[in-house]
PDB file of C-alpha atoms in Angstrom:
ATOM      1  CA  MET P   1       9.533 121.013  17.654  1.00  0.00           C
ATOM      2  CA  ALA P   2      12.646 118.853  17.463  1.00  0.00           C
ATOM      3  CA  ALA P   3      15.661 121.111  17.968  1.00  0.00           C
ATOM      4  CA  MET P   4      17.900 119.029  15.750  1.00  0.00           C
ATOM      5  CA  GLU P   5      16.663 117.457  12.569  1.00  0.00           C
ATOM      6  CA  CYS P   6      15.523 113.970  13.451  1.00  0.00           C
ATOM      7  CA  ARG P   7      15.126 111.369  10.742  1.00  0.00           C
ATOM      8  CA  VAL P   8      13.071 108.193  11.001  1.00  0.00           C
ATOM      9  CA  LEU P   9      13.229 105.171   8.680  1.00  0.00           C
ATOM     10  CA  SER P  10       9.801 103.542   8.853  1.00  0.00           C
ATOM     11  CA  ILE P  11       9.380 100.094   7.285  1.00  0.00           C
ATOM     12  CA  GLN P  12       5.656  99.253   7.283  1.00  0.00           C
ATOM     13  CA  SER P  13       2.626  98.579   5.104  1.00  0.00           C
ATOM     14  CA  HIS P  14       1.094 101.163   2.807  1.00  0.00           C
ATOM     15  CA  VAL P  15      -2.560 101.485   1.807  1.00  0.00           C
ATOM     16  CA  VAL P  16      -3.954 103.701  -0.944  1.00  0.00           C
ATOM     17  CA  ARG P  17      -7.112 104.376   1.058  1.00  0.00           C
ATOM     18  CA  GLY P  18      -7.184 104.727   4.828  1.00  0.00           C
ATOM     19  CA  TYR P  19      -4.770 104.529   7.737  1.00  0.00           C
ATOM     20  CA  VAL P  20      -2.589 101.568   8.624  1.00  0.00           C
ATOM     21  CA  GLY P  21       1.184 100.998   8.794  1.00  0.00           C
ATOM     22  CA  ASN P  22       3.138 103.878   7.280  1.00  0.00           C
ATOM     23  CA  LYS P  23      -0.087 105.800   6.592  1.00  0.00           C
ATOM     24  CA  SER P  24      -0.799 105.686  10.347  1.00  0.00           C
ATOM     25  CA  ALA P  25       2.753 106.560  11.419  1.00  0.00           C
ATOM     26  CA  THR P  26       4.009 109.156   8.928  1.00  0.00           C
ATOM     27  CA  PHE P  27       1.582 112.042   9.407  1.00  0.00           C
ATOM     28  CA  PRO P  28       1.810 112.161  13.231  1.00  0.00           C
ATOM     29  CA  LEU P  29       5.611 111.928  13.128  1.00  0.00           C
ATOM     30  CA  GLN P  30       5.826 114.739  10.570  1.00  0.00           C
ATOM     31  CA  VAL P  31       3.424 116.885  12.576  1.00  0.00           C
ATOM     32  CA  LEU P  32       5.675 116.360  15.612  1.00  0.00           C
ATOM     33  CA  GLY P  33       8.744 117.556  13.718  1.00  0.00           C
ATOM     34  CA  PHE P  34      10.336 114.390  12.351  1.00  0.00           C
ATOM     35  CA  GLU P  35      11.576 113.723   8.828  1.00  0.00           C
ATOM     36  CA  VAL P  36      10.143 110.339   7.794  1.00  0.00           C
ATOM     37  CA  ASP P  37      11.646 108.075   5.129  1.00  0.00           C
ATOM     38  CA  SER P  38       9.114 105.329   4.357  1.00  0.00           C
ATOM     39  CA  ILE P  39       9.712 101.912   2.893  1.00  0.00           C
ATOM     40  CA  ASN P  40       6.375 100.283   2.096  1.00  0.00           C
ATOM     41  CA  SER P  41       6.516  96.566   2.892  1.00  0.00           C
ATOM     42  CA  VAL P  42       3.235  96.106   1.038  1.00  0.00           C
ATOM     43  CA  GLN P  43       1.118  98.351  -1.147  1.00  0.00           C
ATOM     44  CA  PHE P  44      -2.555  97.455  -0.846  1.00  0.00           C
ATOM     45  CA  SER P  45      -5.689  99.251  -2.022  1.00  0.00           C
ATOM     46  CA  ASN P  46      -6.937  99.295   1.605  1.00  0.00           C
ATOM     47  CA  HIS P  47      -6.524  97.253   4.789  1.00  0.00           C
ATOM     48  CA  THR P  48      -7.583  93.613   4.776  1.00  0.00           C
ATOM     49  CA  GLY P  49     -10.614  94.189   7.016  1.00  0.00           C
ATOM     50  CA  TYR P  50     -12.604  95.375   3.988  1.00  0.00           C
ATOM     51  CA  ALA P  51     -14.610  92.956   1.845  1.00  0.00           C
ATOM     52  CA  HIS P  52     -12.053  93.344  -0.990  1.00  0.00           C
ATOM     53  CA  TRP P  53      -8.399  94.265  -1.179  1.00  0.00           C
ATOM     54  CA  LYS P  54      -5.768  94.142  -3.911  1.00  0.00           C
ATOM     55  CA  GLY P  55      -2.091  94.916  -4.076  1.00  0.00           C
ATOM     56  CA  GLN P  56       1.566  94.005  -4.044  1.00  0.00           C
ATOM     57  CA  VAL P  57       4.014  92.714  -1.452  1.00  0.00           C
ATOM     58  CA  LEU P  58       7.631  93.901  -1.307  1.00  0.00           C
ATOM     59  CA  LYS P  59      10.067  90.975  -1.285  1.00  0.00           C
ATOM     60  CA  ALA P  60      13.283  90.814   0.750  1.00  0.00           C
ATOM     61  CA  ASP P  61      15.515  91.353  -2.318  1.00  0.00           C
ATOM     62  CA  GLU P  62      13.403  94.356  -3.367  1.00  0.00           C
ATOM     63  CA  LEU P  63      13.820  95.815   0.123  1.00  0.00           C
ATOM     64  CA  ASN P  64      17.566  95.340  -0.287  1.00  0.00           C
ATOM     65  CA  VAL P  65      17.557  97.167  -3.631  1.00  0.00           C
ATOM     66  CA  LEU P  66      15.863 100.218  -2.055  1.00  0.00           C
ATOM     67  CA  TYR P  67      18.326 100.176   0.838  1.00  0.00           C
ATOM     68  CA  GLU P  68      21.259  99.938  -1.620  1.00  0.00           C
ATOM     69  CA  GLY P  69      20.014 103.109  -3.339  1.00  0.00           C
ATOM     70  CA  ILE P  70      19.936 104.960  -0.008  1.00  0.00           C
ATOM     71  CA  LYS P  71      23.490 103.779   0.759  1.00  0.00           C
ATOM     72  CA  LEU P  72      24.901 104.653  -2.673  1.00  0.00           C
ATOM     73  CA  ASN P  73      23.807 108.245  -2.161  1.00  0.00           C
ATOM     74  CA  LYS P  74      25.315 108.236   1.347  1.00  0.00           C
ATOM     75  CA  VAL P  75      22.013 109.310   2.916  1.00  0.00           C
ATOM     76  CA  ASN P  76      21.800 106.305   5.224  1.00  0.00           C
ATOM     77  CA  HIS P  77      22.036 108.241   8.487  1.00  0.00           C
ATOM     78  CA  TYR P  78      19.003 107.691  10.717  1.00  0.00           C
ATOM     79  CA  ASP P  79      18.151 108.674  14.283  1.00  0.00           C
ATOM     80  CA  TYR P  80      15.265 106.206  14.523  1.00  0.00           C
ATOM     81  CA  ILE P  81      14.022 103.049  12.835  1.00  0.00           C
ATOM     82  CA  LEU P  82      10.377 102.039  13.196  1.00  0.00           C
ATOM     83  CA  THR P  83       9.027  98.636  12.165  1.00  0.00           C
ATOM     84  CA  GLY P  84       5.651  96.930  12.479  1.00  0.00           C
ATOM     85  CA  TYR P  85       3.721  94.129  10.781  1.00  0.00           C
ATOM     86  CA  THR P  86       5.689  91.661   8.645  1.00  0.00           C
ATOM     87  CA  ARG P  87       4.594  88.236   7.409  1.00  0.00           C
ATOM     88  CA  ASP P  88       7.787  87.062   5.786  1.00  0.00           C
ATOM     89  CA  THR P  89      10.851  85.586   7.521  1.00  0.00           C
ATOM     90  CA  SER P  90      13.368  86.576   4.851  1.00  0.00           C
ATOM     91  CA  PHE P  91      11.983  90.142   4.826  1.00  0.00           C
ATOM     92  CA  LEU P  92      12.357  90.317   8.616  1.00  0.00           C
ATOM     93  CA  MET P  93      15.925  88.978   8.415  1.00  0.00           C
ATOM     94  CA  THR P  94      16.765  91.687   5.859  1.00  0.00           C
ATOM     95  CA  VAL P  95      15.359  94.284   8.281  1.00  0.00           C
ATOM     96  CA  VAL P  96      17.645  92.829  10.982  1.00  0.00           C
ATOM     97  CA  ASP P  97      20.685  93.243   8.693  1.00  0.00           C
ATOM     98  CA  MET P  98      19.661  96.829   7.907  1.00  0.00           C
ATOM     99  CA  VAL P  99      19.192  97.753  11.574  1.00  0.00           C
ATOM    100  CA  GLN P 100      22.589  96.281  12.474  1.00  0.00           C
ATOM    101  CA  GLU P 101      24.292  98.220   9.678  1.00  0.00           C
ATOM    102  CA  LEU P 102      22.506 101.498  10.453  1.00  0.00           C
ATOM    103  CA  LYS P 103      23.367 101.134  14.152  1.00  0.00           C
ATOM    104  CA  LYS P 104      27.032 100.720  13.174  1.00  0.00           C
ATOM    105  CA  ALA P 105      26.781 103.939  11.134  1.00  0.00           C
ATOM    106  CA  ASN P 106      25.055 105.750  14.033  1.00  0.00           C
ATOM    107  CA  PRO P 107      25.563 104.073  17.442  1.00  0.00           C
ATOM    108  CA  SER P 108      22.974 106.365  19.052  1.00  0.00           C
ATOM    109  CA  LEU P 109      20.231 105.225  16.649  1.00  0.00           C
ATOM    110  CA  VAL P 110      17.047 104.147  18.447  1.00  0.00           C
ATOM    111  CA  TYR P 111      15.131 101.170  17.058  1.00  0.00           C
ATOM    112  CA  VAL P 112      11.407 101.171  17.880  1.00  0.00           C
ATOM    113  CA  CYS P 113       9.915  97.747  17.235  1.00  0.00           C
ATOM    114  CA  ASP P 114       6.274  96.713  17.378  1.00  0.00           C
ATOM    115  CA  PRO P 115       6.613  92.891  17.322  1.00  0.00           C
ATOM    116  CA  VAL P 116       3.287  92.264  15.609  1.00  0.00           C
ATOM    117  CA  MET P 117       2.491  88.549  15.862  1.00  0.00           C
ATOM    118  CA  GLY P 118      -1.031  88.162  17.196  1.00  0.00           C
ATOM    119  CA  ASP P 119      -3.543  88.989  19.889  1.00  0.00           C
ATOM    120  CA  HIS P 120      -5.909  87.309  22.371  1.00  0.00           C
ATOM    121  CA  GLY P 121      -4.071  83.973  22.223  1.00  0.00           C
ATOM    122  CA  ALA P 122      -3.926  83.618  18.427  1.00  0.00           C
ATOM    123  CA  MET P 123      -1.006  84.226  16.074  1.00  0.00           C
ATOM    124  CA  TYR P 124      -1.811  85.966  12.783  1.00  0.00           C
ATOM    125  CA  VAL P 125       1.688  85.680  11.316  1.00  0.00           C
ATOM    126  CA  PRO P 126       3.503  82.432  10.419  1.00  0.00           C
ATOM    127  CA  GLU P 127       4.910  80.719  13.524  1.00  0.00           C
ATOM    128  CA  GLU P 128       8.455  80.734  12.117  1.00  0.00           C
ATOM    129  CA  LEU P 129       8.577  84.506  12.714  1.00  0.00           C
ATOM    130  CA  LEU P 130       8.582  84.039  16.502  1.00  0.00           C
ATOM    131  CA  PRO P 131      12.194  82.762  16.810  1.00  0.00           C
ATOM    132  CA  VAL P 132      13.389  85.529  14.460  1.00  0.00           C
ATOM    133  CA  TYR P 133      11.708  88.187  16.597  1.00  0.00           C
ATOM    134  CA  ARG P 134      12.861  86.587  19.850  1.00  0.00           C
ATOM    135  CA  ASP P 135      16.483  85.827  18.910  1.00  0.00           C
ATOM    136  CA  LYS P 136      17.326  88.471  16.308  1.00  0.00           C
ATOM    137  CA  VAL P 137      14.931  91.445  16.364  1.00  0.00           C
ATOM    138  CA  VAL P 138      14.225  92.032  20.078  1.00  0.00           C
ATOM    139  CA  PRO P 139      17.957  92.082  21.029  1.00  0.00           C
ATOM    140  CA  LEU P 140      18.413  94.993  18.568  1.00  0.00           C
ATOM    141  CA  ALA P 141      15.329  96.917  19.739  1.00  0.00           C
ATOM    142  CA  ASP P 142      15.606  99.898  22.083  1.00  0.00           C
ATOM    143  CA  ILE P 143      11.863 100.466  22.472  1.00  0.00           C
ATOM    144  CA  LEU P 144       9.472  97.498  22.270  1.00  0.00           C
ATOM    145  CA  THR P 145       5.656  97.712  22.138  1.00  0.00           C
ATOM    146  CA  PRO P 146       4.163  94.202  22.418  1.00  0.00           C
ATOM    147  CA  ASN P 147       0.639  93.461  23.549  1.00  0.00           C
ATOM    148  CA  GLN P 148       0.178  90.889  26.327  1.00  0.00           C
ATOM    149  CA  PHE P 149       0.061  87.891  23.969  1.00  0.00           C
ATOM    150  CA  GLU P 150       3.203  88.992  22.111  1.00  0.00           C
ATOM    151  CA  ALA P 151       5.043  89.517  25.420  1.00  0.00           C
ATOM    152  CA  GLU P 152       3.995  85.985  26.440  1.00  0.00           C
ATOM    153  CA  LEU P 153       5.253  84.570  23.136  1.00  0.00           C
ATOM    154  CA  LEU P 154       8.603  86.361  23.395  1.00  0.00           C
ATOM    155  CA  THR P 155       9.259  85.423  27.035  1.00  0.00           C
ATOM    156  CA  GLY P 156       7.628  81.979  27.032  1.00  0.00           C
ATOM    157  CA  ARG P 157       5.681  82.927  30.188  1.00  0.00           C
ATOM    158  CA  LYS P 158       1.974  83.460  30.727  1.00  0.00           C
ATOM    159  CA  ILE P 159       0.754  86.729  32.256  1.00  0.00           C
ATOM    160  CA  HIS P 160      -2.073  86.392  34.811  1.00  0.00           C
ATOM    161  CA  THR P 161      -1.215  89.172  37.278  1.00  0.00           C
ATOM    162  CA  THR P 162       0.485  92.569  37.355  1.00  0.00           C
ATOM    163  CA  GLU P 163       3.498  90.838  38.937  1.00  0.00           C
ATOM    164  CA  ASP P 164       3.648  88.454  35.950  1.00  0.00           C
ATOM    165  CA  ALA P 165       3.527  91.442  33.595  1.00  0.00           C
ATOM    166  CA  LEU P 166       6.325  93.240  35.451  1.00  0.00           C
ATOM    167  CA  MET P 167       8.384  90.048  35.337  1.00  0.00           C
ATOM    168  CA  ALA P 168       7.744  89.702  31.588  1.00  0.00           C
ATOM    169  CA  MET P 169       8.933  93.294  31.034  1.00  0.00           C
ATOM    170  CA  GLU P 170      12.019  92.536  33.142  1.00  0.00           C
ATOM    171  CA  LEU P 171      12.768  89.483  30.971  1.00  0.00           C
ATOM    172  CA  LEU P 172      12.296  91.596  27.834  1.00  0.00           C
ATOM    173  CA  HIS P 173      14.759  94.184  29.226  1.00  0.00           C
ATOM    174  CA  LYS P 174      17.272  91.366  29.682  1.00  0.00           C
ATOM    175  CA  MET P 175      16.822  90.481  25.998  1.00  0.00           C
ATOM    176  CA  GLY P 176      17.804  94.014  24.925  1.00  0.00           C
ATOM    177  CA  PRO P 177      15.198  96.826  24.915  1.00  0.00           C
ATOM    178  CA  LYS P 178      15.610  99.571  27.532  1.00  0.00           C
ATOM    179  CA  THR P 179      11.989 100.657  27.150  1.00  0.00           C
ATOM    180  CA  VAL P 180       9.105  98.166  27.070  1.00  0.00           C
ATOM    181  CA  VAL P 181       5.424  99.087  26.881  1.00  0.00           C
ATOM    182  CA  LEU P 182       2.728  96.414  27.086  1.00  0.00           C
ATOM    183  CA  THR P 183       0.191  98.260  24.955  1.00  0.00           C
ATOM    184  CA  SER P 184      -2.802  96.214  26.124  1.00  0.00           C
ATOM    185  CA  THR P 185      -3.388  93.435  28.647  1.00  0.00           C
ATOM    186  CA  ASP P 186      -6.292  91.346  29.939  1.00  0.00           C
ATOM    187  CA  LEU P 187      -5.479  92.361  33.514  1.00  0.00           C
ATOM    188  CA  PRO P 188      -8.419  93.739  35.516  1.00  0.00           C
ATOM    189  CA  SER P 189      -8.460  97.526  35.907  1.00  0.00           C
ATOM    190  CA  SER P 190      -9.063  99.144  39.291  1.00  0.00           C
ATOM    191  CA  GLN P 191     -11.414 101.499  37.394  1.00  0.00           C
ATOM    192  CA  GLY P 192     -13.678  98.613  36.330  1.00  0.00           C
ATOM    193  CA  GLY P 193     -14.554  96.648  33.208  1.00  0.00           C
ATOM    194  CA  GLN P 194     -14.740  99.669  30.905  1.00  0.00           C
ATOM    195  CA  TYR P 195     -10.952 100.103  31.099  1.00  0.00           C
ATOM    196  CA  LEU P 196      -7.972  98.132  29.862  1.00  0.00           C
ATOM    197  CA  VAL P 197      -4.580  98.116  31.561  1.00  0.00           C
ATOM    198  CA  ALA P 198      -1.331  99.023  29.814  1.00  0.00           C
ATOM    199  CA  LEU P 199       2.060  98.876  31.522  1.00  0.00           C
ATOM    200  CA  GLY P 200       5.480 100.347  30.836  1.00  0.00           C
ATOM    201  CA  SER P 201       9.016  99.917  32.092  1.00  0.00           C
ATOM    202  CA  GLN P 202      12.086 102.003  31.310  1.00  0.00           C
ATOM    203  CA  LYS P 203      15.715 101.543  32.306  1.00  0.00           C
ATOM    204  CA  ILE P 204      17.947 104.586  32.039  1.00  0.00           C
ATOM    205  CA  GLU P 205      21.689 104.496  32.482  1.00  0.00           C
ATOM    206  CA  GLN P 206      22.841 107.502  34.521  1.00  0.00           C
ATOM    207  CA  PRO P 207      26.130 109.323  33.817  1.00  0.00           C
ATOM    208  CA  ASP P 208      27.712 107.545  36.821  1.00  0.00           C
ATOM    209  CA  GLY P 209      26.833 104.129  35.363  1.00  0.00           C
ATOM    210  CA  THR P 210      23.961 103.322  37.718  1.00  0.00           C
ATOM    211  CA  ILE P 211      20.622 102.262  36.265  1.00  0.00           C
ATOM    212  CA  SER P 212      17.407 104.057  37.172  1.00  0.00           C
ATOM    213  CA  ILE P 213      14.080 102.346  36.608  1.00  0.00           C
ATOM    214  CA  GLN P 214      10.585 103.720  36.053  1.00  0.00           C
ATOM    215  CA  LYS P 215       7.602 101.374  35.916  1.00  0.00           C
ATOM    216  CA  ILE P 216       4.135 102.681  35.173  1.00  0.00           C
ATOM    217  CA  SER P 217       0.571 101.480  34.748  1.00  0.00           C
ATOM    218  CA  MET P 218      -2.308 103.097  32.843  1.00  0.00           C
ATOM    219  CA  ASP P 219      -6.051 102.525  32.774  1.00  0.00           C
ATOM    220  CA  ILE P 220      -7.262 103.253  29.250  1.00  0.00           C
ATOM    221  CA  PRO P 221     -10.975 103.698  28.424  1.00  0.00           C
ATOM    222  CA  LYS P 222     -12.238 100.889  26.159  1.00  0.00           C
ATOM    223  CA  VAL P 223     -14.097 101.658  22.940  1.00  0.00           C
ATOM    224  CA  ASP P 224     -16.658  99.265  21.478  1.00  0.00           C
ATOM    225  CA  ALA P 225     -15.454  99.081  17.880  1.00  0.00           C
ATOM    226  CA  VAL P 226     -12.700  97.470  15.841  1.00  0.00           C
ATOM    227  CA  PHE P 227     -10.136  99.966  14.639  1.00  0.00           C
ATOM    228  CA  VAL P 228      -7.265  99.212  12.304  1.00  0.00           C
ATOM    229  CA  GLY P 229      -3.956 101.086  12.405  1.00  0.00           C
ATOM    230  CA  THR P 230      -4.128 102.009  16.093  1.00  0.00           C
ATOM    231  CA  GLY P 231      -1.111  99.854  17.038  1.00  0.00           C
ATOM    232  CA  ASP P 232       0.934 101.511  14.278  1.00  0.00           C
ATOM    233  CA  LEU P 233      -0.166 104.934  15.516  1.00  0.00           C
ATOM    234  CA  PHE P 234       0.742 104.006  19.104  1.00  0.00           C
ATOM    235  CA  ALA P 235       4.312 102.960  18.220  1.00  0.00           C
ATOM    236  CA  ALA P 236       4.875 106.116  16.144  1.00  0.00           C
ATOM    237  CA  LEU P 237       3.556 108.391  18.916  1.00  0.00           C
ATOM    238  CA  LEU P 238       5.634 106.597  21.538  1.00  0.00           C
ATOM    239  CA  LEU P 239       8.721 107.157  19.357  1.00  0.00           C
ATOM    240  CA  ALA P 240       7.900 110.882  19.158  1.00  0.00           C
ATOM    241  CA  TRP P 241       7.038 111.431  22.796  1.00  0.00           C
ATOM    242  CA  THR P 242       9.961 109.398  24.207  1.00  0.00           C
ATOM    243  CA  HIS P 243      12.168 111.590  21.993  1.00  0.00           C
ATOM    244  CA  HIS P 244      10.716 114.707  23.616  1.00  0.00           C
ATOM    245  CA  HIS P 245      10.708 113.082  27.115  1.00  0.00           C
ATOM    246  CA  PRO P 246      13.702 110.709  26.961  1.00  0.00           C
ATOM    247  CA  LYS P 247      13.902 110.149  30.727  1.00  0.00           C
ATOM    248  CA  ASP P 248      10.220 110.296  31.605  1.00  0.00           C
ATOM    249  CA  LEU P 249       8.208 107.302  30.428  1.00  0.00           C
ATOM    250  CA  LYS P 250       5.185 108.492  32.422  1.00  0.00           C
ATOM    251  CA  ALA P 251       4.944 111.757  30.438  1.00  0.00           C
ATOM    252  CA  ALA P 252       5.652 110.033  27.098  1.00  0.00           C
ATOM    253  CA  CYS P 253       2.985 107.385  27.685  1.00  0.00           C
ATOM    254  CA  GLU P 254       0.396 109.872  28.961  1.00  0.00           C
ATOM    255  CA  LYS P 255       0.789 111.950  25.803  1.00  0.00           C
ATOM    256  CA  THR P 256       0.795 108.870  23.545  1.00  0.00           C
ATOM    257  CA  VAL P 257      -2.328 107.359  25.102  1.00  0.00           C
ATOM    258  CA  SER P 258      -4.106 110.727  25.250  1.00  0.00           C
ATOM    259  CA  VAL P 259      -3.546 111.333  21.525  1.00  0.00           C
ATOM    260  CA  MET P 260      -4.867 107.822  20.854  1.00  0.00           C
ATOM    261  CA  HIS P 261      -7.943 108.581  22.940  1.00  0.00           C
ATOM    262  CA  HIS P 262      -8.696 111.810  21.038  1.00  0.00           C
ATOM    263  CA  VAL P 263      -8.188 110.208  17.608  1.00  0.00           C
ATOM    264  CA  ILE P 264     -10.353 107.192  18.487  1.00  0.00           C
ATOM    265  CA  LYS P 265     -13.101 109.332  20.014  1.00  0.00           C
ATOM    266  CA  ARG P 266     -13.197 111.564  16.942  1.00  0.00           C
ATOM    267  CA  THR P 267     -13.261 108.464  14.730  1.00  0.00           C
ATOM    268  CA  ILE P 268     -16.080 106.655  16.552  1.00  0.00           C
ATOM    269  CA  ASN P 269     -18.230 109.812  16.695  1.00  0.00           C
ATOM    270  CA  TYR P 270     -17.752 110.353  12.960  1.00  0.00           C
ATOM    271  CA  ALA P 271     -18.361 106.661  12.129  1.00  0.00           C
ATOM    272  CA  ASN P 272     -21.569 106.461  14.188  1.00  0.00           C
ATOM    273  CA  GLU P 273     -22.875 109.674  12.633  1.00  0.00           C
ATOM    274  CA  LYS P 274     -22.102 108.379   9.121  1.00  0.00           C
ATOM    275  CA  ALA P 275     -23.622 104.927   9.759  1.00  0.00           C
ATOM    276  CA  GLY P 276     -26.824 106.293  11.212  1.00  0.00           C
ATOM    277  CA  PRO P 277     -28.807 105.258  14.333  1.00  0.00           C
ATOM    278  CA  GLY P 278     -28.556 101.571  15.295  1.00  0.00           C
ATOM    279  CA  LYS P 279     -26.255 100.629  12.386  1.00  0.00           C
ATOM    280  CA  ARG P 280     -22.742  99.253  12.740  1.00  0.00           C
ATOM    281  CA  PRO P 281     -20.173 101.459  10.994  1.00  0.00           C
ATOM    282  CA  SER P 282     -18.346  99.957   8.000  1.00  0.00           C
ATOM    283  CA  PRO P 283     -14.541  99.556   7.801  1.00  0.00           C
ATOM    284  CA  ALA P 284     -14.433 102.643   5.536  1.00  0.00           C
ATOM    285  CA  GLN P 285     -16.349 104.714   8.087  1.00  0.00           C
ATOM    286  CA  LEU P 286     -14.034 103.515  10.882  1.00  0.00           C
ATOM    287  CA  GLU P 287     -10.820 104.706   9.210  1.00  0.00           C
ATOM    288  CA  LEU P 288      -8.923 106.837  11.726  1.00  0.00           C
ATOM    289  CA  ARG P 289      -9.697 110.566  11.578  1.00  0.00           C
ATOM    290  CA  MET P 290      -6.004 111.385  11.377  1.00  0.00           C
ATOM    291  CA  VAL P 291      -5.844 114.732   9.552  1.00  0.00           C
ATOM    292  CA  GLN P 292      -8.788 116.045  11.571  1.00  0.00           C
ATOM    293  CA  SER P 293      -6.813 115.228  14.754  1.00  0.00           C
ATOM    294  CA  LYS P 294      -3.741 117.293  13.854  1.00  0.00           C
ATOM    295  CA  GLY P 295      -4.265 119.670  16.795  1.00  0.00           C
ATOM    296  CA  ASP P 296      -4.550 116.797  19.286  1.00  0.00           C
ATOM    297  CA  ILE P 297      -1.438 115.105  17.896  1.00  0.00           C
ATOM    298  CA  GLU P 298       0.604 118.286  18.344  1.00  0.00           C
ATOM    299  CA  ASN P 299      -0.747 119.265  21.734  1.00  0.00           C
ATOM    300  CA  PRO P 300      -2.864 116.580  23.409  1.00  0.00           C
ATOM    301  CA  ALA P 301      -5.063 117.371  26.385  1.00  0.00           C
ATOM    302  CA  ILE P 302      -3.976 114.718  28.910  1.00  0.00           C
ATOM    303  CA  VAL P 303      -6.900 112.402  29.656  1.00  0.00           C
ATOM    304  CA  VAL P 304      -5.046 109.391  31.102  1.00  0.00           C
ATOM    305  CA  ASP P 305      -2.912 109.586  34.220  1.00  0.00           C
ATOM    306  CA  ALA P 306      -0.109 107.016  34.431  1.00  0.00           C
ATOM    307  CA  LYS P 307       0.498 105.601  37.918  1.00  0.00           C
ATOM    308  CA  ILE P 308       4.118 105.130  38.944  1.00  0.00           C
ATOM    309  CA  LEU P 309       4.551 101.571  40.254  1.00  0.00           C
ATOM    310  CA  GLN P 310       8.278 101.857  40.836  1.00  0.00           C
ATOM    311  CA  LYS P 311      10.885 104.561  40.569  1.00  0.00           C
ATOM    312  CA  SER P 312      14.502 104.087  41.570  1.00  0.00           C
TER     313      SER P 312
END
């Protein structure tokens, strides 16, 4: 699909079984025409929502060694960098150094950052990661995909209304990223309680130097189950669809959210069927039906319509 060869460096977790981190991001990106170079920040048997998990964690110096190998062979040209969940400050700082260096090598490189820190008012990474994200990572990011809580952490402001959310996205733009998508919020949906609201904002510099802005809002159907790897899938799809629609956040988000909807629907139907009537599906049964959704990833039927809040 991509006219020119497009190469993504994705630094995320790896699991032997299931879909999270790089396992969630790589297949959809490849299906959509991207070359994906993966660095696995951890290698676990499965995600940590299972009863048991085993594995190894990549340290900052080990990350550096892998990056050195790429550089020595002079194959360190990337069009995109994608990062997600990290628990370790020194690892995150090494990622910052890598992004800076790769942006020097290719000034048009786009860094897509999912600043994974927590959700629903609770942090699930060490608190010392917040200043690193806020002061070092976000200023380098071109596309940022926080949830409401992460946006609040990064801006230091609570979000109670749509106006608050738009202001938070504006503050995030000022910190660096030209595209910001609040992937989920607690804001009430006009469609009712069965929907959650996501918002996006994109600033595009026109050839004459003026800035055009597009702000959008989406009502996304809620699903009553806990999925793992959906945030990683969202960031990867947003990377792909903003590449194919660089000046149209509405189209990119509609395709991203529609793919998510199809994958999740397929997953919940499969999980419920496997679990049997009246039983809650297990983490293994709730693993995303990624391969089975190949057709939807390539050519999603649009099921969510993004409303334009502002266009200038």
